[in-house]
Amino acid sequence: MGLRILYFAWVRERIGMGEEQLDPPAGTATVADLVTWLAGRSAGHAAAFADPARLRAAVDQAFVPMDTPIAGAREVALFPPVTGG
Amino acid sequence: MGLRILYFAWVRERIGMGEEQLDPPAGTATVADLVTWLAGRSAGHAAAFADPARLRAAVDQAFVPMDTPIAGAREVALFPPVTGG
Amino acid sequence: MIRIRVDPAPIDLTAETALVEGRGEGAVATFTGLVRGDPAADGSVETLELEHYPGATEAALTNLAQAATDRWSLSAATIVHRVGSMRAGERIVFVAAASAHRAAALEACAYLIDRLKTDAPFWKREVRGGEGRWVEARDADHDAAARWR
Amino acid sequence: MIRIRVDPAPIDLTAETALVEGRGEGAVATFTGLVRGDPAADGSVETLELEHYPGATEAALTNLAQAATDRWSLSAATIVHRVGSMRAGERIVFVAAASAHRAAALEACAYLIDRLKTDAPFWKREVRGGEGRWVEARDADHDAAARWR
């Protein structure tokens, strides 16, 4: 199955894609763990995740803190602070 | 010359006219004095001014308290509390 | 831009909004008051009649719009008030405030309508079942206006 | 009525307003956000691009409109947000709240736009002089949203 991971705004631009389907390794318990793992996948990922303070997340389309567990999640989105309206 | 006196809403209806031009007697110092004098002019005037608490006034088109002097005024309006908007 | 209009014609929201939006600022807040049917024991409101004090009304609304413009640095302040006879569902009043900042536009809009309720010489008469009745002023309106002093 | 619309087409204010006013309540408050030219050292904004998170956006806006409806007993809550590319002077966002009472409509309108700024997944990119730049989030927006908690 794998986890659907979505990127938006400059996170998407730095990584060079809007979406990937991945199987995080065992021990990837939280969103923050996922980000750490993803940062090692490419230079683009590393650049996108270089400053965790500028990163926000949603698990299954709900905004969550970075220490949120991802067990059972189908979709995780990573993006900068929102700027709509 | 005389003073232009305007009536609005139910004050106008009770008096039966929207406007009259009058020369108040000497000693009519304030809006309240004017109202007391006007109340004696007809049964309609008396009915309109029976409850001073329900009456508001403007002198030369500016809302004022009832104890405002009318010396030099060209126009006095008497009406119920406003209900626009 | 300060725009004041007291008119028996229906309020043209599209035209009024275009004037306000045309000022080039980022935030526009509006308030529209509509005639309510307000069903009661003596029937619903068939028509609402708005009387005003010509001359004094325009002066009061201009002062109000100017005060809001000064306080919140507005690029536009509009007050349009209908007078005469109107039916349920029709617009009585439209106010709008435009500013570079959303909080300023929103606050100024609330200020304009709150103060209009107590500071402008309008009187409403409701007709239900063929019988007219002057609307009583509400204490709540005075409280709402007082918070801006 | 709750109406949520996320759309690349220009916002039709006349149609949206008619839907809200058609609810038969007396008070309608609206807020419209427009693209600002915002002249700076690197030129004015030529286009503004709005990216969003399809699915999550609609869910967030629906939650927001429902929360406002519950809190202020609204008869209508509308949120329309444009996405894609737009130019200076065009509408980005329109929110409206209708209620029997003016204070409820005004407060709910402020709530909708304040919370939208922090709770809905939209991202703005400004293009000036041919160069795109992602807009930074503002602390003031978080403060504005926090006052409703």
mmCIF file with all atom_site columns, N, CA, C and O in Angstrom, chain A residues 84-85, chain C residues 26-29 101-103 105-106, chain D residues 30-34 61 64-65 68 72 78-81 92-97 106-120 122 124 141 144-145 147-148:
data_model
loop_
_atom_site.group_PDB
_atom_site.id
_atom_site.type_symbol
_atom_site.label_atom_id
_atom_site.label_alt_id
_atom_site.label_comp_id
_atom_site.label_asym_id
_atom_site.label_entity_id
_atom_site.label_seq_id
_atom_site.pdbx_PDB_ins_code
_atom_site.Cartn_x
_atom_site.Cartn_y
_atom_site.Cartn_z
_atom_site.occupancy
_atom_site.B_iso_or_equiv
_atom_site.pdbx_formal_charge
_atom_site.auth_seq_id
_atom_site.auth_comp_id
_atom_site.auth_asym_id
_atom_site.auth_atom_id
_atom_site.pdbx_PDB_model_num
ATOM 1   N N  . GLY A 1 84  ? -3.319  31.952 2.919  1.00 0.00 ? 84  GLY A N  1
ATOM 2   C CA . GLY A 1 84  ? -4.508  32.235 2.110  1.00 0.00 ? 84  GLY A CA 1
ATOM 3   C C  . GLY A 1 84  ? -5.226  33.492 2.547  1.00 0.00 ? 84  GLY A C  1
ATOM 4   O O  . GLY A 1 84  ? -4.754  34.234 3.397  1.00 0.00 ? 84  GLY A O  1
ATOM 5   N N  . GLY A 1 85  ? -6.376  33.724 1.944  1.00 0.00 ? 85  GLY A N  1
ATOM 6   C CA . GLY A 1 85  ? -7.258  34.819 2.346  1.00 0.00 ? 85  GLY A CA 1
ATOM 7   C C  . GLY A 1 85  ? -6.910  36.137 1.720  1.00 0.00 ? 85  GLY A C  1
ATOM 8   O O  . GLY A 1 85  ? -5.876  36.289 1.127  1.00 0.00 ? 85  GLY A O  1
ATOM 9   N N  . GLY C 2 26  ? -6.651  46.395 -0.452 1.00 0.00 ? 26  GLY C N  1
ATOM 10  C CA . GLY C 2 26  ? -6.801  44.948 -0.409 1.00 0.00 ? 26  GLY C CA 1
ATOM 11  C C  . GLY C 2 26  ? -7.977  44.414 0.383  1.00 0.00 ? 26  GLY C C  1
ATOM 12  O O  . GLY C 2 26  ? -8.358  43.256 0.229  1.00 0.00 ? 26  GLY C O  1
ATOM 13  N N  . ALA C 2 27  ? -8.566  45.241 1.246  1.00 0.00 ? 27  ALA C N  1
ATOM 14  C CA . ALA C 2 27  ? -9.582  44.725 2.160  1.00 0.00 ? 27  ALA C CA 1
ATOM 15  C C  . ALA C 2 27  ? -10.855 45.561 2.100  1.00 0.00 ? 27  ALA C C  1
ATOM 16  O O  . ALA C 2 27  ? -10.807 46.782 2.286  1.00 0.00 ? 27  ALA C O  1
ATOM 17  N N  . VAL C 2 28  ? -11.975 44.905 1.827  1.00 0.00 ? 28  VAL C N  1
ATOM 18  C CA . VAL C 2 28  ? -13.266 45.593 1.769  1.00 0.00 ? 28  VAL C CA 1
ATOM 19  C C  . VAL C 2 28  ? -14.262 44.855 2.668  1.00 0.00 ? 28  VAL C C  1
ATOM 20  O O  . VAL C 2 28  ? -14.497 43.657 2.488  1.00 0.00 ? 28  VAL C O  1
ATOM 21  N N  . ALA C 2 29  ? -14.823 45.563 3.640  1.00 0.00 ? 29  ALA C N  1
ATOM 22  C CA . ALA C 2 29  ? -15.856 44.982 4.502  1.00 0.00 ? 29  ALA C CA 1
ATOM 23  C C  . ALA C 2 29  ? -17.160 45.718 4.244  1.00 0.00 ? 29  ALA C C  1
ATOM 24  O O  . ALA C 2 29  ? -17.158 46.936 4.057  1.00 0.00 ? 29  ALA C O  1
ATOM 25  N N  . HIS C 2 101 ? -5.738  47.103 5.312  1.00 0.00 ? 101 HIS C N  1
ATOM 26  C CA . HIS C 2 101 ? -5.697  46.050 6.333  1.00 0.00 ? 101 HIS C CA 1
ATOM 27  C C  . HIS C 2 101 ? -7.083  45.541 6.685  1.00 0.00 ? 101 HIS C C  1
ATOM 28  O O  . HIS C 2 101 ? -8.004  46.325 6.845  1.00 0.00 ? 101 HIS C O  1
ATOM 29  N N  . ARG C 2 102 ? -7.182  44.234 6.838  1.00 0.00 ? 102 ARG C N  1
ATOM 30  C CA . ARG C 2 102 ? -8.497  43.651 7.040  1.00 0.00 ? 102 ARG C CA 1
ATOM 31  C C  . ARG C 2 102 ? -9.135  44.052 8.370  1.00 0.00 ? 102 ARG C C  1
ATOM 32  O O  . ARG C 2 102 ? -10.334 44.321 8.421  1.00 0.00 ? 102 ARG C O  1
ATOM 33  N N  . ALA C 2 103 ? -8.345  44.135 9.443  1.00 0.00 ? 103 ALA C N  1
ATOM 34  C CA . ALA C 2 103 ? -8.925  44.495 10.735 1.00 0.00 ? 103 ALA C CA 1
ATOM 35  C C  . ALA C 2 103 ? -9.517  45.905 10.674 1.00 0.00 ? 103 ALA C C  1
ATOM 36  O O  . ALA C 2 103 ? -10.592 46.157 11.220 1.00 0.00 ? 103 ALA C O  1
ATOM 37  N N  . ALA C 2 105 ? -10.707 47.508 8.009  1.00 0.00 ? 105 ALA C N  1
ATOM 38  C CA . ALA C 2 105 ? -11.938 47.498 7.204  1.00 0.00 ? 105 ALA C CA 1
ATOM 39  C C  . ALA C 2 105 ? -13.101 46.912 8.014  1.00 0.00 ? 105 ALA C C  1
ATOM 40  O O  . ALA C 2 105 ? -14.212 47.455 8.015  1.00 0.00 ? 105 ALA C O  1
ATOM 41  N N  . LEU C 2 106 ? -12.854 45.808 8.708  1.00 0.00 ? 106 LEU C N  1
ATOM 42  C CA . LEU C 2 106 ? -13.909 45.144 9.482  1.00 0.00 ? 106 LEU C CA 1
ATOM 43  C C  . LEU C 2 106 ? -14.399 46.021 10.633 1.00 0.00 ? 106 LEU C C  1
ATOM 44  O O  . LEU C 2 106 ? -15.601 46.163 10.859 1.00 0.00 ? 106 LEU C O  1
ATOM 45  N N  . THR D 2 30  ? -20.110 41.129 4.929  1.00 0.00 ? 30  THR D N  1
ATOM 46  C CA . THR D 2 30  ? -19.207 40.472 3.985  1.00 0.00 ? 30  THR D CA 1
ATOM 47  C C  . THR D 2 30  ? -17.802 41.029 4.115  1.00 0.00 ? 30  THR D C  1
ATOM 48  O O  . THR D 2 30  ? -17.599 42.163 4.562  1.00 0.00 ? 30  THR D O  1
ATOM 49  N N  . PHE D 2 31  ? -16.838 40.208 3.726  1.00 0.00 ? 31  PHE D N  1
ATOM 50  C CA . PHE D 2 31  ? -15.462 40.672 3.586  1.00 0.00 ? 31  PHE D CA 1
ATOM 51  C C  . PHE D 2 31  ? -14.934 40.181 2.249  1.00 0.00 ? 31  PHE D C  1
ATOM 52  O O  . PHE D 2 31  ? -15.113 39.007 1.895  1.00 0.00 ? 31  PHE D O  1
ATOM 53  N N  . THR D 2 32  ? -14.293 41.086 1.510  1.00 0.00 ? 32  THR D N  1
ATOM 54  C CA . THR D 2 32  ? -13.673 40.734 0.234  1.00 0.00 ? 32  THR D CA 1
ATOM 55  C C  . THR D 2 32  ? -12.198 41.094 0.284  1.00 0.00 ? 32  THR D C  1
ATOM 56  O O  . THR D 2 32  ? -11.840 42.212 0.671  1.00 0.00 ? 32  THR D O  1
ATOM 57  N N  . GLY D 2 33  ? -11.359 40.135 -0.076 1.00 0.00 ? 33  GLY D N  1
ATOM 58  C CA . GLY D 2 33  ? -9.922  40.394 -0.184 1.00 0.00 ? 33  GLY D CA 1
ATOM 59  C C  . GLY D 2 33  ? -9.555  40.516 -1.648 1.00 0.00 ? 33  GLY D C  1
ATOM 60  O O  . GLY D 2 33  ? -9.969  39.699 -2.468 1.00 0.00 ? 33  GLY D O  1
ATOM 61  N N  . LEU D 2 34  ? -8.796  41.569 -1.973 1.00 0.00 ? 34  LEU D N  1
ATOM 62  C CA . LEU D 2 34  ? -8.408  41.828 -3.361 1.00 0.00 ? 34  LEU D CA 1
ATOM 63  C C  . LEU D 2 34  ? -6.896  41.726 -3.487 1.00 0.00 ? 34  LEU D C  1
ATOM 64  O O  . LEU D 2 34  ? -6.162  41.994 -2.519 1.00 0.00 ? 34  LEU D O  1
ATOM 65  N N  . LEU D 2 61  ? -12.654 24.624 5.076  1.00 0.00 ? 61  LEU D N  1
ATOM 66  C CA . LEU D 2 61  ? -13.589 25.739 4.928  1.00 0.00 ? 61  LEU D CA 1
ATOM 67  C C  . LEU D 2 61  ? -14.993 25.347 5.401  1.00 0.00 ? 61  LEU D C  1
ATOM 68  O O  . LEU D 2 61  ? -15.702 26.157 6.016  1.00 0.00 ? 61  LEU D O  1
ATOM 69  N N  . LEU D 2 64  ? -15.037 25.452 9.129  1.00 0.00 ? 64  LEU D N  1
ATOM 70  C CA . LEU D 2 64  ? -15.013 26.840 9.572  1.00 0.00 ? 64  LEU D CA 1
ATOM 71  C C  . LEU D 2 64  ? -16.411 27.461 9.462  1.00 0.00 ? 64  LEU D C  1
ATOM 72  O O  . LEU D 2 64  ? -16.901 28.098 10.411 1.00 0.00 ? 64  LEU D O  1
ATOM 73  N N  . ALA D 2 65  ? -17.056 27.254 8.340  1.00 0.00 ? 65  ALA D N  1
ATOM 74  C CA . ALA D 2 65  ? -18.400 27.809 8.124  1.00 0.00 ? 65  ALA D CA 1
ATOM 75  C C  . ALA D 2 65  ? -19.394 27.186 9.108  1.00 0.00 ? 65  ALA D C  1
ATOM 76  O O  . ALA D 2 65  ? -20.285 27.865 9.634  1.00 0.00 ? 65  ALA D O  1
ATOM 77  N N  . ALA D 2 68  ? -18.854 28.708 12.602 1.00 0.00 ? 68  ALA D N  1
ATOM 78  C CA . ALA D 2 68  ? -19.432 30.064 12.672 1.00 0.00 ? 68  ALA D CA 1
ATOM 79  C C  . ALA D 2 68  ? -20.954 29.992 12.739 1.00 0.00 ? 68  ALA D C  1
ATOM 80  O O  . ALA D 2 68  ? -21.590 30.730 13.497 1.00 0.00 ? 68  ALA D O  1
ATOM 81  N N  . TRP D 2 72  ? -22.843 31.589 16.026 1.00 0.00 ? 72  TRP D N  1
ATOM 82  C CA . TRP D 2 72  ? -23.630 32.824 15.900 1.00 0.00 ? 72  TRP D CA 1
ATOM 83  C C  . TRP D 2 72  ? -25.035 32.592 15.331 1.00 0.00 ? 72  TRP D C  1
ATOM 84  O O  . TRP D 2 72  ? -25.697 33.547 14.946 1.00 0.00 ? 72  TRP D O  1
ATOM 85  N N  . THR D 2 78  ? -20.950 31.844 3.833  1.00 0.00 ? 78  THR D N  1
ATOM 86  C CA . THR D 2 78  ? -20.368 31.600 2.517  1.00 0.00 ? 78  THR D CA 1
ATOM 87  C C  . THR D 2 78  ? -18.868 31.857 2.561  1.00 0.00 ? 78  THR D C  1
ATOM 88  O O  . THR D 2 78  ? -18.435 32.856 3.137  1.00 0.00 ? 78  THR D O  1
ATOM 89  N N  . ILE D 2 79  ? -18.099 30.939 1.996  1.00 0.00 ? 79  ILE D N  1
ATOM 90  C CA . ILE D 2 79  ? -16.665 31.187 1.796  1.00 0.00 ? 79  ILE D CA 1
ATOM 91  C C  . ILE D 2 79  ? -16.338 30.811 0.356  1.00 0.00 ? 79  ILE D C  1
ATOM 92  O O  . ILE D 2 79  ? -16.502 29.658 -0.043 1.00 0.00 ? 79  ILE D O  1
ATOM 93  N N  . VAL D 2 80  ? -15.893 31.793 -0.409 1.00 0.00 ? 80  VAL D N  1
ATOM 94  C CA . VAL D 2 80  ? -15.467 31.546 -1.782 1.00 0.00 ? 80  VAL D CA 1
ATOM 95  C C  . VAL D 2 80  ? -14.010 31.977 -1.885 1.00 0.00 ? 80  VAL D C  1
ATOM 96  O O  . VAL D 2 80  ? -13.667 33.115 -1.528 1.00 0.00 ? 80  VAL D O  1
ATOM 97  N N  . HIS D 2 81  ? -13.147 31.064 -2.314 1.00 0.00 ? 81  HIS D N  1
ATOM 98  C CA . HIS D 2 81  ? -11.726 31.390 -2.433 1.00 0.00 ? 81  HIS D CA 1
ATOM 99  C C  . HIS D 2 81  ? -11.273 31.059 -3.833 1.00 0.00 ? 81  HIS D C  1
ATOM 100 O O  . HIS D 2 81  ? -11.512 29.970 -4.336 1.00 0.00 ? 81  HIS D O  1
ATOM 101 N N  . ILE D 2 92  ? -9.598  37.764 -4.363 1.00 0.00 ? 92  ILE D N  1
ATOM 102 C CA . ILE D 2 92  ? -9.013  36.487 -3.929 1.00 0.00 ? 92  ILE D CA 1
ATOM 103 C C  . ILE D 2 92  ? -10.044 35.696 -3.133 1.00 0.00 ? 92  ILE D C  1
ATOM 104 O O  . ILE D 2 92  ? -10.176 34.491 -3.279 1.00 0.00 ? 92  ILE D O  1
ATOM 105 N N  . VAL D 2 93  ? -10.709 36.401 -2.232 1.00 0.00 ? 93  VAL D N  1
ATOM 106 C CA . VAL D 2 93  ? -11.570 35.698 -1.278 1.00 0.00 ? 93  VAL D CA 1
ATOM 107 C C  . VAL D 2 93  ? -12.803 36.553 -0.978 1.00 0.00 ? 93  VAL D C  1
ATOM 108 O O  . VAL D 2 93  ? -12.734 37.785 -0.982 1.00 0.00 ? 93  VAL D O  1
ATOM 109 N N  . PHE D 2 94  ? -13.910 35.868 -0.757 1.00 0.00 ? 94  PHE D N  1
ATOM 110 C CA . PHE D 2 94  ? -15.153 36.531 -0.361 1.00 0.00 ? 94  PHE D CA 1
ATOM 111 C C  . PHE D 2 94  ? -15.772 35.687 0.744  1.00 0.00 ? 94  PHE D C  1
ATOM 112 O O  . PHE D 2 94  ? -15.961 34.481 0.575  1.00 0.00 ? 94  PHE D O  1
ATOM 113 N N  . VAL D 2 95  ? -16.064 36.302 1.880  1.00 0.00 ? 95  VAL D N  1
ATOM 114 C CA . VAL D 2 95  ? -16.794 35.591 2.931  1.00 0.00 ? 95  VAL D CA 1
ATOM 115 C C  . VAL D 2 95  ? -18.022 36.418 3.295  1.00 0.00 ? 95  VAL D C  1
ATOM 116 O O  . VAL D 2 95  ? -18.013 37.647 3.209  1.00 0.00 ? 95  VAL D O  1
ATOM 117 N N  . ALA D 2 96  ? -19.093 35.727 3.675  1.00 0.00 ? 96  ALA D N  1
ATOM 118 C CA . ALA D 2 96  ? -20.323 36.416 4.052  1.00 0.00 ? 96  ALA D CA 1
ATOM 119 C C  . ALA D 2 96  ? -21.009 35.652 5.168  1.00 0.00 ? 96  ALA D C  1
ATOM 120 O O  . ALA D 2 96  ? -20.939 34.424 5.232  1.00 0.00 ? 96  ALA D O  1
ATOM 121 N N  . ALA D 2 97  ? -21.664 36.412 6.047  1.00 0.00 ? 97  ALA D N  1
ATOM 122 C CA . ALA D 2 97  ? -22.439 35.820 7.138  1.00 0.00 ? 97  ALA D CA 1
ATOM 123 C C  . ALA D 2 97  ? -23.762 36.548 7.223  1.00 0.00 ? 97  ALA D C  1
ATOM 124 O O  . ALA D 2 97  ? -23.803 37.779 7.202  1.00 0.00 ? 97  ALA D O  1
ATOM 125 N N  . LEU D 2 106 ? -21.671 40.594 11.828 1.00 0.00 ? 106 LEU D N  1
ATOM 126 C CA . LEU D 2 106 ? -20.375 41.273 11.760 1.00 0.00 ? 106 LEU D CA 1
ATOM 127 C C  . LEU D 2 106 ? -19.271 40.447 12.422 1.00 0.00 ? 106 LEU D C  1
ATOM 128 O O  . LEU D 2 106 ? -18.176 40.286 11.885 1.00 0.00 ? 106 LEU D O  1
ATOM 129 N N  . GLU D 2 107 ? -19.569 39.912 13.596 1.00 0.00 ? 107 GLU D N  1
ATOM 130 C CA . GLU D 2 107 ? -18.558 39.107 14.302 1.00 0.00 ? 107 GLU D CA 1
ATOM 131 C C  . GLU D 2 107 ? -18.238 37.832 13.533 1.00 0.00 ? 107 GLU D C  1
ATOM 132 O O  . GLU D 2 107 ? -17.078 37.439 13.412 1.00 0.00 ? 107 GLU D O  1
ATOM 133 N N  . ALA D 2 108 ? -19.270 37.175 13.034 1.00 0.00 ? 108 ALA D N  1
ATOM 134 C CA . ALA D 2 108 ? -19.054 35.923 12.305 1.00 0.00 ? 108 ALA D CA 1
ATOM 135 C C  . ALA D 2 108 ? -18.228 36.166 11.045 1.00 0.00 ? 108 ALA D C  1
ATOM 136 O O  . ALA D 2 108 ? -17.376 35.359 10.674 1.00 0.00 ? 108 ALA D O  1
ATOM 137 N N  . CYS D 2 109 ? -18.467 37.286 10.400 1.00 0.00 ? 109 CYS D N  1
ATOM 138 C CA . CYS D 2 109 ? -17.701 37.626 9.197  1.00 0.00 ? 109 CYS D CA 1
ATOM 139 C C  . CYS D 2 109 ? -16.217 37.796 9.534  1.00 0.00 ? 109 CYS D C  1
ATOM 140 O O  . CYS D 2 109 ? -15.339 37.257 8.846  1.00 0.00 ? 109 CYS D O  1
ATOM 141 N N  . ALA D 2 110 ? -15.928 38.517 10.612 1.00 0.00 ? 110 ALA D N  1
ATOM 142 C CA . ALA D 2 110 ? -14.535 38.703 11.044 1.00 0.00 ? 110 ALA D CA 1
ATOM 143 C C  . ALA D 2 110 ? -13.901 37.363 11.420 1.00 0.00 ? 110 ALA D C  1
ATOM 144 O O  . ALA D 2 110 ? -12.745 37.078 11.081 1.00 0.00 ? 110 ALA D O  1
ATOM 145 N N  . TYR D 2 111 ? -14.674 36.543 12.106 1.00 0.00 ? 111 TYR D N  1
ATOM 146 C CA . TYR D 2 111 ? -14.207 35.203 12.489 1.00 0.00 ? 111 TYR D CA 1
ATOM 147 C C  . TYR D 2 111 ? -13.840 34.370 11.253 1.00 0.00 ? 111 TYR D C  1
ATOM 148 O O  . TYR D 2 111 ? -12.777 33.757 11.188 1.00 0.00 ? 111 TYR D O  1
ATOM 149 N N  . LEU D 2 112 ? -14.711 34.361 10.272 1.00 0.00 ? 112 LEU D N  1
ATOM 150 C CA . LEU D 2 112 ? -14.476 33.548 9.070  1.00 0.00 ? 112 LEU D CA 1
ATOM 151 C C  . LEU D 2 112 ? -13.166 33.944 8.381  1.00 0.00 ? 112 LEU D C  1
ATOM 152 O O  . LEU D 2 112 ? -12.372 33.080 8.020  1.00 0.00 ? 112 LEU D O  1
ATOM 153 N N  . ILE D 2 113 ? -12.947 35.225 8.212  1.00 0.00 ? 113 ILE D N  1
ATOM 154 C CA . ILE D 2 113 ? -11.737 35.622 7.470  1.00 0.00 ? 113 ILE D CA 1
ATOM 155 C C  . ILE D 2 113 ? -10.490 35.480 8.341  1.00 0.00 ? 113 ILE D C  1
ATOM 156 O O  . ILE D 2 113 ? -9.423  35.072 7.860  1.00 0.00 ? 113 ILE D O  1
ATOM 157 N N  . ASP D 2 114 ? -10.606 35.764 9.642  1.00 0.00 ? 114 ASP D N  1
ATOM 158 C CA . ASP D 2 114 ? -9.448  35.604 10.535 1.00 0.00 ? 114 ASP D CA 1
ATOM 159 C C  . ASP D 2 114 ? -9.007  34.143 10.590 1.00 0.00 ? 114 ASP D C  1
ATOM 160 O O  . ASP D 2 114 ? -7.810  33.836 10.497 1.00 0.00 ? 114 ASP D O  1
ATOM 161 N N  . ARG D 2 115 ? -9.966  33.243 10.781 1.00 0.00 ? 115 ARG D N  1
ATOM 162 C CA . ARG D 2 115 ? -9.634  31.818 10.901 1.00 0.00 ? 115 ARG D CA 1
ATOM 163 C C  . ARG D 2 115 ? -9.184  31.237 9.562  1.00 0.00 ? 115 ARG D C  1
ATOM 164 O O  . ARG D 2 115 ? -8.311  30.367 9.510  1.00 0.00 ? 115 ARG D O  1
ATOM 165 N N  . LEU D 2 116 ? -9.800  31.684 8.476  1.00 0.00 ? 116 LEU D N  1
ATOM 166 C CA . LEU D 2 116 ? -9.398  31.201 7.150  1.00 0.00 ? 116 LEU D CA 1
ATOM 167 C C  . LEU D 2 116 ? -7.902  31.424 6.922  1.00 0.00 ? 116 LEU D C  1
ATOM 168 O O  . LEU D 2 116 ? -7.213  30.572 6.346  1.00 0.00 ? 116 LEU D O  1
ATOM 169 N N  . LYS D 2 117 ? -7.409  32.572 7.383  1.00 0.00 ? 117 LYS D N  1
ATOM 170 C CA . LYS D 2 117 ? -5.996  32.928 7.164  1.00 0.00 ? 117 LYS D CA 1
ATOM 171 C C  . LYS D 2 117 ? -5.033  31.915 7.778  1.00 0.00 ? 117 LYS D C  1
ATOM 172 O O  . LYS D 2 117 ? -3.899  31.794 7.327  1.00 0.00 ? 117 LYS D O  1
ATOM 173 N N  . THR D 2 118 ? -5.445  31.244 8.845  1.00 0.00 ? 118 THR D N  1
ATOM 174 C CA . THR D 2 118 ? -4.523  30.331 9.527  1.00 0.00 ? 118 THR D CA 1
ATOM 175 C C  . THR D 2 118 ? -4.940  28.867 9.413  1.00 0.00 ? 118 THR D C  1
ATOM 176 O O  . THR D 2 118 ? -4.119  27.981 9.629  1.00 0.00 ? 118 THR D O  1
ATOM 177 N N  . ASP D 2 119 ? -6.211  28.612 9.092  1.00 0.00 ? 119 ASP D N  1
ATOM 178 C CA . ASP D 2 119 ? -6.722  27.241 9.185  1.00 0.00 ? 119 ASP D CA 1
ATOM 179 C C  . ASP D 2 119 ? -6.980  26.569 7.843  1.00 0.00 ? 119 ASP D C  1
ATOM 180 O O  . ASP D 2 119 ? -7.367  25.389 7.818  1.00 0.00 ? 119 ASP D O  1
ATOM 181 N N  . ALA D 2 120 ? -6.812  27.272 6.741  1.00 0.00 ? 120 ALA D N  1
ATOM 182 C CA . ALA D 2 120 ? -7.104  26.667 5.444  1.00 0.00 ? 120 ALA D CA 1
ATOM 183 C C  . ALA D 2 120 ? -5.822  26.584 4.614  1.00 0.00 ? 120 ALA D C  1
ATOM 184 O O  . ALA D 2 120 ? -5.041  27.531 4.578  1.00 0.00 ? 120 ALA D O  1
ATOM 185 N N  . PHE D 2 122 ? -3.959  27.190 1.923  1.00 0.00 ? 122 PHE D N  1
ATOM 186 C CA . PHE D 2 122 ? -3.698  27.983 0.716  1.00 0.00 ? 122 PHE D CA 1
ATOM 187 C C  . PHE D 2 122 ? -2.292  28.557 0.830  1.00 0.00 ? 122 PHE D C  1
ATOM 188 O O  . PHE D 2 122 ? -1.840  28.899 1.931  1.00 0.00 ? 122 PHE D O  1
ATOM 189 N N  . LYS D 2 124 ? 0.224   31.550 -1.176 1.00 0.00 ? 124 LYS D N  1
ATOM 190 C CA . LYS D 2 124 ? 0.294   32.633 -2.171 1.00 0.00 ? 124 LYS D CA 1
ATOM 191 C C  . LYS D 2 124 ? 1.707   32.789 -2.707 1.00 0.00 ? 124 LYS D C  1
ATOM 192 O O  . LYS D 2 124 ? 2.667   32.802 -1.937 1.00 0.00 ? 124 LYS D O  1
ATOM 193 N N  . ASP D 2 141 ? -1.533  37.391 11.692 1.00 0.00 ? 141 ASP D N  1
ATOM 194 C CA . ASP D 2 141 ? -2.671  36.546 11.335 1.00 0.00 ? 141 ASP D CA 1
ATOM 195 C C  . ASP D 2 141 ? -2.945  35.516 12.424 1.00 0.00 ? 141 ASP D C  1
ATOM 196 O O  . ASP D 2 141 ? -4.097  35.204 12.711 1.00 0.00 ? 141 ASP D O  1
ATOM 197 N N  . ALA D 2 144 ? -4.660  37.295 15.246 1.00 0.00 ? 144 ALA D N  1
ATOM 198 C CA . ALA D 2 144 ? -6.062  37.585 14.909 1.00 0.00 ? 144 ALA D CA 1
ATOM 199 C C  . ALA D 2 144 ? -6.925  36.331 15.048 1.00 0.00 ? 144 ALA D C  1
ATOM 200 O O  . ALA D 2 144 ? -8.044  36.382 15.555 1.00 0.00 ? 144 ALA D O  1
ATOM 201 N N  . ALA D 2 145 ? -6.407  35.201 14.604 1.00 0.00 ? 145 ALA D N  1
ATOM 202 C CA . ALA D 2 145 ? -7.170  33.955 14.710 1.00 0.00 ? 145 ALA D CA 1
ATOM 203 C C  . ALA D 2 145 ? -7.305  33.524 16.170 1.00 0.00 ? 145 ALA D C  1
ATOM 204 O O  . ALA D 2 145 ? -8.337  32.997 16.593 1.00 0.00 ? 145 ALA D O  1
ATOM 205 N N  . ARG D 2 147 ? -7.727  35.180 18.845 1.00 0.00 ? 147 ARG D N  1
ATOM 206 C CA . ARG D 2 147 ? -8.706  35.872 19.696 1.00 0.00 ? 147 ARG D CA 1
ATOM 207 C C  . ARG D 2 147 ? -10.079 35.200 19.663 1.00 0.00 ? 147 ARG D C  1
ATOM 208 O O  . ARG D 2 147 ? -10.954 35.518 20.456 1.00 0.00 ? 147 ARG D O  1
ATOM 209 N N  . TRP D 2 148 ? -10.300 34.288 18.716 1.00 0.00 ? 148 TRP D N  1
ATOM 210 C CA . TRP D 2 148 ? -11.590 33.613 18.629 1.00 0.00 ? 148 TRP D CA 1
ATOM 211 C C  . TRP D 2 148 ? -11.641 32.310 19.412 1.00 0.00 ? 148 TRP D C  1
ATOM 212 O O  . TRP D 2 148 ? -12.667 31.640 19.423 1.00 0.00 ? 148 TRP D O  1
#
